[in-house]
Tab-separated table of C-alpha atoms in Angstrom:
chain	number	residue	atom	x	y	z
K	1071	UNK	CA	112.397	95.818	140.521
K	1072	UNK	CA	110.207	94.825	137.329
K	1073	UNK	CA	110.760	92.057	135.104
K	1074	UNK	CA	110.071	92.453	131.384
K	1075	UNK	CA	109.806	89.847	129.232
K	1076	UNK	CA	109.873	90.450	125.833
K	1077	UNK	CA	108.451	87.928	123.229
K	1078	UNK	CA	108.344	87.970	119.134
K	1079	UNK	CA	105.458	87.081	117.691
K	1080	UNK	CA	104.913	83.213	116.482
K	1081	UNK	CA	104.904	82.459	112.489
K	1082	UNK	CA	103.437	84.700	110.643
K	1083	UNK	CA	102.363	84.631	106.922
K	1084	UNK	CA	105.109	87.005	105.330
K	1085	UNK	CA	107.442	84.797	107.390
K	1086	UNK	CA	106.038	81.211	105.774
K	1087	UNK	CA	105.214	83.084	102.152
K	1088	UNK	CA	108.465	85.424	102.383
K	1089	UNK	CA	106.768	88.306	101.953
K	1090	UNK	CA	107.956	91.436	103.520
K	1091	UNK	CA	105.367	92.345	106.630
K	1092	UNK	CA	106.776	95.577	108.122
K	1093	UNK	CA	103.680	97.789	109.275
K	1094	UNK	CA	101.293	95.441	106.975
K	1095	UNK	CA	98.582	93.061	108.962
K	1096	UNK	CA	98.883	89.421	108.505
K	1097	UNK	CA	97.471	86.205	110.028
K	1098	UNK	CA	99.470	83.062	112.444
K	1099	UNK	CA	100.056	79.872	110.461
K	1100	UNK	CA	99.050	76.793	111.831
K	1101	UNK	CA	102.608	76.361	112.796
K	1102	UNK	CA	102.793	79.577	114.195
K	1103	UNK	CA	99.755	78.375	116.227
K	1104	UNK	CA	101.453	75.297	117.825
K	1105	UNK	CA	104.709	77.688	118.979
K	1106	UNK	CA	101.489	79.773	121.022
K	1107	UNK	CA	100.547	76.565	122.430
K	1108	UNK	CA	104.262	76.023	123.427
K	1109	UNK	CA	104.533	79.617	124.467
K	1110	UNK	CA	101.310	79.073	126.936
K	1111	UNK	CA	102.324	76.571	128.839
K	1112	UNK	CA	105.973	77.847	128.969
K	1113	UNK	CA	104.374	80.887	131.469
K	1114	UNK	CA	101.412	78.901	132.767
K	1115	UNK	CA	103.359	79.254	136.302
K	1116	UNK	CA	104.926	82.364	135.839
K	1117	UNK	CA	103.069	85.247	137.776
K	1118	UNK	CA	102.354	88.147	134.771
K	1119	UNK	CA	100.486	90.986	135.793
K	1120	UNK	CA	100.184	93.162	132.385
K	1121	UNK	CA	100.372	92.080	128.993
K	1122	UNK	CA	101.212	94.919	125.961
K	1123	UNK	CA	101.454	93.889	122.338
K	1124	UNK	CA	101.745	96.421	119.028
K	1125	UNK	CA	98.265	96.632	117.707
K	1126	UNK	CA	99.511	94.625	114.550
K	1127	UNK	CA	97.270	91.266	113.990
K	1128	UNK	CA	100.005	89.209	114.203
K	1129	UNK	CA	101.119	90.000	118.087
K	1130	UNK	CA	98.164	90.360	119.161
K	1131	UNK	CA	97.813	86.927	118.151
K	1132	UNK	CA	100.775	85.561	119.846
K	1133	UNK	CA	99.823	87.830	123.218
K	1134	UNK	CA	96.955	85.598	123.580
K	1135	UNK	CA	98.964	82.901	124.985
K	1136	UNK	CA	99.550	85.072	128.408
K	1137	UNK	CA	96.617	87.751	128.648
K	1138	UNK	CA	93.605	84.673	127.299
K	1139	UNK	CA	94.829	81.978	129.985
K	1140	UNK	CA	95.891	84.701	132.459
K	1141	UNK	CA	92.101	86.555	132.164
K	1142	UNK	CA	94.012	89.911	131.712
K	1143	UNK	CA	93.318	92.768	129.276
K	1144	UNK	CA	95.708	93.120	126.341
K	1145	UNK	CA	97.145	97.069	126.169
K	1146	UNK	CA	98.196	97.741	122.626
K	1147	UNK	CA	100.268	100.436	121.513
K	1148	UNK	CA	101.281	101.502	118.088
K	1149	UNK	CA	104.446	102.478	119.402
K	1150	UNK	CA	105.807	98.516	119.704
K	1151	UNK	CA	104.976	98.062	116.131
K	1152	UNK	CA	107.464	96.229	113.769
K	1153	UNK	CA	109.839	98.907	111.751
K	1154	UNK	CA	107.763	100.066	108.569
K	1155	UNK	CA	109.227	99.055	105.629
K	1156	UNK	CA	108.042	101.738	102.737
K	1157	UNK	CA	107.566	100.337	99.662
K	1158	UNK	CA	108.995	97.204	100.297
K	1159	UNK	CA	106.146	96.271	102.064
K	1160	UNK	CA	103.668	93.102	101.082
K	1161	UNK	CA	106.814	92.846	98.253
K	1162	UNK	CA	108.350	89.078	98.430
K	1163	UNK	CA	111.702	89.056	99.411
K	1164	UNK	CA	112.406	87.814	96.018
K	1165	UNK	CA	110.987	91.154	94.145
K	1166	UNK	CA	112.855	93.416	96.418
K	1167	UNK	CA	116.201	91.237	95.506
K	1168	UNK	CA	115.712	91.592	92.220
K	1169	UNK	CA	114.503	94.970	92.496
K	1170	UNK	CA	117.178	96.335	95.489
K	1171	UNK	CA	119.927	94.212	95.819
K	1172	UNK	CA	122.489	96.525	97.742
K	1173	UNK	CA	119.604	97.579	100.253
K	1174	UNK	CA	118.562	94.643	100.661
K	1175	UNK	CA	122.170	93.452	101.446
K	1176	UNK	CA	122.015	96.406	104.440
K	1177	UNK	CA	118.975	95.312	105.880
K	1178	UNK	CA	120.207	91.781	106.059
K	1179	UNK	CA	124.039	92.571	107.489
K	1180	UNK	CA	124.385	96.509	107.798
K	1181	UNK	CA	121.106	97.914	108.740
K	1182	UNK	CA	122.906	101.188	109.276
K	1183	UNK	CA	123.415	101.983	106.060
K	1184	UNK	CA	119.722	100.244	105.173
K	1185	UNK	CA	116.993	102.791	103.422
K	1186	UNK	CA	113.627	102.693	101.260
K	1187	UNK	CA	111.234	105.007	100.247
K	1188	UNK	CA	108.382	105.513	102.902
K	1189	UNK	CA	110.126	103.773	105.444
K	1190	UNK	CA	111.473	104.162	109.073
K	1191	UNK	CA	114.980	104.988	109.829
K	1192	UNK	CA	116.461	101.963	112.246
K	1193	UNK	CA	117.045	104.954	114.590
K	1194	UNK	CA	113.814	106.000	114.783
K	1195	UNK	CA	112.203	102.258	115.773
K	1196	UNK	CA	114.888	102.518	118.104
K	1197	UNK	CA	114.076	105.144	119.845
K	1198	UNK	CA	110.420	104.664	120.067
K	1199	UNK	CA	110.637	101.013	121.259
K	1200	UNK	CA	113.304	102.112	124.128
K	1201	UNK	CA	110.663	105.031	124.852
K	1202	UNK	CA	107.550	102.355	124.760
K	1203	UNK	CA	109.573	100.198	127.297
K	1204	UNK	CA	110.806	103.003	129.809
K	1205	UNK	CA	107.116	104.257	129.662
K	1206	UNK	CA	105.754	100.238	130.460
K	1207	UNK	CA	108.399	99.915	132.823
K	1208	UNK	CA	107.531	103.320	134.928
K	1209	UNK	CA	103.685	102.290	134.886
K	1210	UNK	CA	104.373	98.899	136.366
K	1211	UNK	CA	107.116	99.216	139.367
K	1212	UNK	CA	107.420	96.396	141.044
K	1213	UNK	CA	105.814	93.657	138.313
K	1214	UNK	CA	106.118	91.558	135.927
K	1215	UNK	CA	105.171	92.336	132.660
K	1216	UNK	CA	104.880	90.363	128.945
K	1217	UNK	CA	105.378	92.831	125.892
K	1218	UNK	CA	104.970	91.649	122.396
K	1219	UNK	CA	106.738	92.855	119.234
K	1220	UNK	CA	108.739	92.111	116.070
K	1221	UNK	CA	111.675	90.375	115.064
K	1222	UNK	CA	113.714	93.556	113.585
K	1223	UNK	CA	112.114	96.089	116.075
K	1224	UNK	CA	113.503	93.574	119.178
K	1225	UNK	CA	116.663	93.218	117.715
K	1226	UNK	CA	117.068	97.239	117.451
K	1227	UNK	CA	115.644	97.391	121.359
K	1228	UNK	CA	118.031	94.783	122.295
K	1229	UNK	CA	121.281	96.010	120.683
K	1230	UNK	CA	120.594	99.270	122.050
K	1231	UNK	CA	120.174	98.239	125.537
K	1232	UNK	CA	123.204	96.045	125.622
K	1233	UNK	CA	125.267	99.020	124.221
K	1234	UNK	CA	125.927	97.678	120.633
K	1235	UNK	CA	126.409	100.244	118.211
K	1236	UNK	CA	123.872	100.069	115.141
K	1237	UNK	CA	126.861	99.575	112.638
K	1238	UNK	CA	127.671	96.411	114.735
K	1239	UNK	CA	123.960	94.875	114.263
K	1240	UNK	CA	124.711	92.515	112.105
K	1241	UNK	CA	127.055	90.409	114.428
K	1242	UNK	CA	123.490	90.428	116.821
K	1243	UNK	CA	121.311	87.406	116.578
K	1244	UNK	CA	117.484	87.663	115.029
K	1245	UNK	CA	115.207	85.832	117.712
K	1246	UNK	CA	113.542	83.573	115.949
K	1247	UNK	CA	109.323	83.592	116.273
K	1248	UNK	CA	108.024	83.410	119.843
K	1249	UNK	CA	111.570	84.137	121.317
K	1250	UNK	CA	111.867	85.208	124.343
K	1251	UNK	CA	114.022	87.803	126.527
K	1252	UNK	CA	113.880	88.996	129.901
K	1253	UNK	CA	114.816	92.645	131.129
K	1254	UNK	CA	115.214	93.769	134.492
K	1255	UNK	CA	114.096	97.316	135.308
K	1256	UNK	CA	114.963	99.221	138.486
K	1257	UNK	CA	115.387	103.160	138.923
K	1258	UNK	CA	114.650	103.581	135.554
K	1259	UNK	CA	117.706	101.695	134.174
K	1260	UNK	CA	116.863	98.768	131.782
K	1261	UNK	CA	119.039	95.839	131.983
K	1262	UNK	CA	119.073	92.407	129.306
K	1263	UNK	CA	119.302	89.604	132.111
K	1264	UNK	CA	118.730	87.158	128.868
K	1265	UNK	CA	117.710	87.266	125.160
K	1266	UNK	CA	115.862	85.027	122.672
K	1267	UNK	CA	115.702	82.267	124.266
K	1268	UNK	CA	112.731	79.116	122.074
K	1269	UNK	CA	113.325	76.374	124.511
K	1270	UNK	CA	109.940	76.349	124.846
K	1271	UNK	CA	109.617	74.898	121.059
K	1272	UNK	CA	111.744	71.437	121.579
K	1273	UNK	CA	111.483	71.574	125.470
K	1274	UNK	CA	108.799	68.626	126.342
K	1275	UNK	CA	107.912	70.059	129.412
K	1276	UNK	CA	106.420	72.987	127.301
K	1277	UNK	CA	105.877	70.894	124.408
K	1278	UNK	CA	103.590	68.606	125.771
K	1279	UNK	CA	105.198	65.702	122.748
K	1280	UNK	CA	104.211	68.288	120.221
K	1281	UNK	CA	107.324	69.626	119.399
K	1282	UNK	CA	107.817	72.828	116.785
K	1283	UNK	CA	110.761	71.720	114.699
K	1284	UNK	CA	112.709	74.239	112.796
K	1285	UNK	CA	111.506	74.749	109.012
K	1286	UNK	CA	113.944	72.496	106.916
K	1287	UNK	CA	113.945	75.307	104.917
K	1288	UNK	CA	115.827	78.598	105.153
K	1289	UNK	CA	115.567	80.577	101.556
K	1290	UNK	CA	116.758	84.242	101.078
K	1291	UNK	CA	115.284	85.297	99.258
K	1292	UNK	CA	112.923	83.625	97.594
K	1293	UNK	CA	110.741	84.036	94.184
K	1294	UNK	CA	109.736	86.744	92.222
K	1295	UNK	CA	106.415	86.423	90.206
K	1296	UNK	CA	105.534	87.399	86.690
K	1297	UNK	CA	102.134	87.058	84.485
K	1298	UNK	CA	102.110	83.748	82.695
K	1299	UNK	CA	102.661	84.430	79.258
K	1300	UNK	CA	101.276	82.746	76.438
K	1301	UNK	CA	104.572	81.190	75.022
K	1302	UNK	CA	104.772	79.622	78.547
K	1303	UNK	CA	101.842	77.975	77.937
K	1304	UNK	CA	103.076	74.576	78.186
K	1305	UNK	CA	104.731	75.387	81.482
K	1306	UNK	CA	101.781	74.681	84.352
K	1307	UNK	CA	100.952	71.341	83.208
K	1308	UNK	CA	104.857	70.172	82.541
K	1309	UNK	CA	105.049	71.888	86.417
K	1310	UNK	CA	102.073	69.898	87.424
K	1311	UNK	CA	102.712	66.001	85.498
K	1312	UNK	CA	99.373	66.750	84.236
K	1313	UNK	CA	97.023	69.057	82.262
K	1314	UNK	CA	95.451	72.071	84.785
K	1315	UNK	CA	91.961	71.460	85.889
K	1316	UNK	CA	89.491	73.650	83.581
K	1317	UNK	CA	91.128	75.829	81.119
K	1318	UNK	CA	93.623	78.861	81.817
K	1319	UNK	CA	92.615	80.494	78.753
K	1320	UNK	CA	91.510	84.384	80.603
K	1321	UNK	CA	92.244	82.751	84.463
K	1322	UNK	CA	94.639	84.912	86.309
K	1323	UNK	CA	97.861	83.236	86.013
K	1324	UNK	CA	101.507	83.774	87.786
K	1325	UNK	CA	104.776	82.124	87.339
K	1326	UNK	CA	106.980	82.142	90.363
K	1327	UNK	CA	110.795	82.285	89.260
K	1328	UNK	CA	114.111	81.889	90.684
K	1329	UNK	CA	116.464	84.413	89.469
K	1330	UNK	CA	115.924	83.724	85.584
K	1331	UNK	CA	113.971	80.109	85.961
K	1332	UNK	CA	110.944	79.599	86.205
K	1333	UNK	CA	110.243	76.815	89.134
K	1334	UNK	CA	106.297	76.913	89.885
K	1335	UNK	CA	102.901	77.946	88.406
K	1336	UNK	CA	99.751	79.326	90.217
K	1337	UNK	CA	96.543	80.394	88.619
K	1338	UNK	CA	93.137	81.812	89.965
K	1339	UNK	CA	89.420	80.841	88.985
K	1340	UNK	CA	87.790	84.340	89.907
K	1341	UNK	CA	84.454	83.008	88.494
K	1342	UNK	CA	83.802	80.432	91.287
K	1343	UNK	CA	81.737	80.474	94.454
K	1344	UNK	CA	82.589	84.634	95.351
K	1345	UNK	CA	79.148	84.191	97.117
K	1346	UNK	CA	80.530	82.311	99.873
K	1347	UNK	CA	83.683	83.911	100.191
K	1348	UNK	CA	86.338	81.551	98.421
K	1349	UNK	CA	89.234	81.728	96.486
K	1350	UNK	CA	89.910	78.703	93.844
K	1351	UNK	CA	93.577	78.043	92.829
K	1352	UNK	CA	92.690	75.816	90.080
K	1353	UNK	CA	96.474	75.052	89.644
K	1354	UNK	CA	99.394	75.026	91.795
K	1355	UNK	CA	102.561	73.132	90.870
K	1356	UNK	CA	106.410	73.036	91.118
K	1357	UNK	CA	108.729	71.492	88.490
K	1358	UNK	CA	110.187	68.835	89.496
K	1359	UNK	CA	114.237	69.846	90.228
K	1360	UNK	CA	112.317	72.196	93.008
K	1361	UNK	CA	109.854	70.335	94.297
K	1362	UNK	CA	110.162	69.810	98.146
K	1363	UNK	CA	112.657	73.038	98.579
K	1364	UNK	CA	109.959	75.598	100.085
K	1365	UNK	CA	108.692	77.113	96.774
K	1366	UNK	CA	105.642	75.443	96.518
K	1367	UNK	CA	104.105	77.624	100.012
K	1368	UNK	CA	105.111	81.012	98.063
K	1369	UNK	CA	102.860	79.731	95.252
K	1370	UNK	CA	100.007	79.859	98.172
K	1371	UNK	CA	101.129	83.179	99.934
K	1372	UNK	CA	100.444	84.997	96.000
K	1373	UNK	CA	96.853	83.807	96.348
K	1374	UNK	CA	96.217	85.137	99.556
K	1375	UNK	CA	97.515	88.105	98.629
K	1376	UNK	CA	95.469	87.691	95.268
K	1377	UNK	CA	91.866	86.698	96.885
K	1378	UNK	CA	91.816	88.878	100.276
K	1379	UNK	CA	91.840	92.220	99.335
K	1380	UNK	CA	88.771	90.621	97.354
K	1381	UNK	CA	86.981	89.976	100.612
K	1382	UNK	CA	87.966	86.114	99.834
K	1383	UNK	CA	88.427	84.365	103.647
K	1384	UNK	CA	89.179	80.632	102.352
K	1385	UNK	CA	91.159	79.408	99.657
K	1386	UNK	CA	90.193	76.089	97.396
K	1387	UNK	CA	91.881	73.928	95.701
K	1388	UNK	CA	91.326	70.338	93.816
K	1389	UNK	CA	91.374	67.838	96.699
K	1390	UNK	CA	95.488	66.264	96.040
K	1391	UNK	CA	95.912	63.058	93.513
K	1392	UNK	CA	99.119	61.395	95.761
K	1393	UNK	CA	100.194	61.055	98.931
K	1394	UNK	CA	103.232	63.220	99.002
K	1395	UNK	CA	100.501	66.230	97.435
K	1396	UNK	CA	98.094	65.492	100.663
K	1397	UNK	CA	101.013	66.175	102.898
K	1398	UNK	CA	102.060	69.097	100.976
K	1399	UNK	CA	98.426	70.599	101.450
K	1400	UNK	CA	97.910	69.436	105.526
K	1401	UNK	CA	101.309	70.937	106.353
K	1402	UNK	CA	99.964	74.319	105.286
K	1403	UNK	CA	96.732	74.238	106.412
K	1404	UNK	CA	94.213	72.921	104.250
K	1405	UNK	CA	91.863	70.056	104.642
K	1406	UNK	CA	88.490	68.430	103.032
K	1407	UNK	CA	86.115	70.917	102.750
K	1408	UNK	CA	82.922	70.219	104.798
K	1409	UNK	CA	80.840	69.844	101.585
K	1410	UNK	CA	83.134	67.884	100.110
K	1411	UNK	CA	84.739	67.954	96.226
K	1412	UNK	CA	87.771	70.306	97.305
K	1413	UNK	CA	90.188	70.842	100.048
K	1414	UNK	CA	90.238	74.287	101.853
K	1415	UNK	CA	92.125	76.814	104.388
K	1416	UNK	CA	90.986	79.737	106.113
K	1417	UNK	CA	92.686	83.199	105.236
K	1418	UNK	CA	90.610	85.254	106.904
K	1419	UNK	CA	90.909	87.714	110.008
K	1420	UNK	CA	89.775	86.800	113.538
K	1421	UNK	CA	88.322	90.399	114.986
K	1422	UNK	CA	89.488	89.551	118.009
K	1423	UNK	CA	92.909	90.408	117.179
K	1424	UNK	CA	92.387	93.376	114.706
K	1425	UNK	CA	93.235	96.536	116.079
K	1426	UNK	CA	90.665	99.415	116.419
């Protein structure tokens, strides 16, 4: 017999910034990194003897929480990779609402019915992550094996093994990040023994005191962004209580809105330090009737996707006036800058976990 245990991937960026990820690369939040840490000592006693991940950053990532400790190569294969998306992808949720309603609606609840342009058919993930198992399986009789993937890509693997029709998806849970299932294979017939189990996250013996609490908040979809225009030009710095360091005048500038209102400002300063591969946000606010409702991190995931495809790996910003804005900016992983006279993240990729 050989056990299978398959594990989502921990927090990813799209998943923090809700941004649609599908096929597209993106990095573990500093969240994400405390559910590896939970996930590593949740198998540090259980015997593993391969460990497979889709050759997407973000799993390989998460894998290193068996193959690292374990001193075992990591196997990655295209074929476990999360369903491709089309032209939804690197979209926020709150674009493709806007944009696709009804699909989105059947990606959420009836996946069946679910398409986009340029992307997968559910049926076809489906069959390549059964294949990508059986073919694991066969190559590893008799052991135990970790294999890392995607939320909707394990959710099509799982229904299908446990005989639920793709039309009944929707009553099927989503394992949330770092979940966990176990399979049991034996003559070639895959079994689900469990499914998508996190104790691991609120468990102390796994948690070591650190324990992952769930996100307070849940939003579907999320914003949409537009160009600040100039009759909004009093909009950042009512958003902000205060006047925008520097002047906006020319300054890339986006206004993140919730169906017709606009909740939150961000703007760029393109001119500063390129050299030494930063990215300034020289504002970022939320008005106050959203402020502490999740907007604010969206605001953040538009200038990573603003500054990385410009070879940007850290972002900047104006070291926080109040308490409340320091806790804002440590919770999603910035801190003083080592030279002082700003507060910065990293955005960039490790190597170690891009794929060939």
């Amino acid at each position: 017999m050989t056990t299978i245990y398959l594990i989502r991937h921990a927090e990813a960026e799209g998943n923090l910034y809700r941004i649609a990820q599908g096929q597209a690369n993106s990095i573990i939040t500093d969240r994400g990194w405390r559910q590896i840490q939970a996930l590593e000592r949740r198998f540090a006693d259980i015997p593993v003897d391969a460990v497979y991940a889709s050759d997407l950053y973000r799993t390989c990532a998460t894998a290193s929480a068996i193959y690292k400790p374990k001193g075992l190569p990591l196997h990655r294969r295209r074929d476990l990779r999360e369903i491709c998306v089309g032209v939804w992808e690197e979209k926020t949720w709150g674009e493709i609402a806007r944009e696709d309603p009804e699909q989105l609606r059947n990606f959420n609840s009836a996946l069946h019915l679910w398409h986009a342009e340029g992307a997968e058919t559910p049926q076809a993930v489906q069959s390549r992550l059964l294949a990508a198992v059986r073919d694991i399986a066969a190559a590893n009789a008799g052991k135990t094996v970790a294999v890392f993937s995607h939320g909707c890509a394990l959710r099509l693997l799982l229904a299908a093994l446990q005989g639920i029709p793709l039309e009944e998806l929707g009553r099927t849970p989503t394992g949330g990040n770092t979940a966990v299932s176990r399979l049991r294979a034996d003559a070639g017939r895959l079994e689900v023994v469990w499914r998508d189990d996190v104790s691991h996250l609120t468990d102390p013996a796994f948690t070591q005191g650190n324990t992952v609490k769930k996100r307070a908040n849940g939003l579907e979809p999320g914003l949409y962004f537009r160009p600040l225009e100039p009759a909004q030009a009093g909009f950042p710095a009512e958003c902000a209580g205060r006047a925008p360091e520097g002047n906006l005048d020319g300054a890339p500038a986006l206004v993140g809105y919730l169906e017709e209102t606009p909740v939150g400002a961000v703007a760029f300063d393109d001119r500063r330090e390129a050299d030494r591969g930063c990215g300034w946000i020289s504002l970022l606010a939320v008005a106050e009737p959203w402020r502490r409702r999740g907007y604010g991190v969206q605001l953040i995931g538009q200038a990573v996707l603003h500054y990385r495809p410009k070879g940007r790996d850290r972002l900047r910003l104006p070291p926080p006036e109040t308490e409340a804005a320091e806790g804002f900016c440590r919770e999603f992983g910035f801190a003083p800058a080592p030279d002082g006279g700003a507060w910065e993240k990293s955005i960039g990729y490790d190597p170690e976990f891009l794929g060939a």
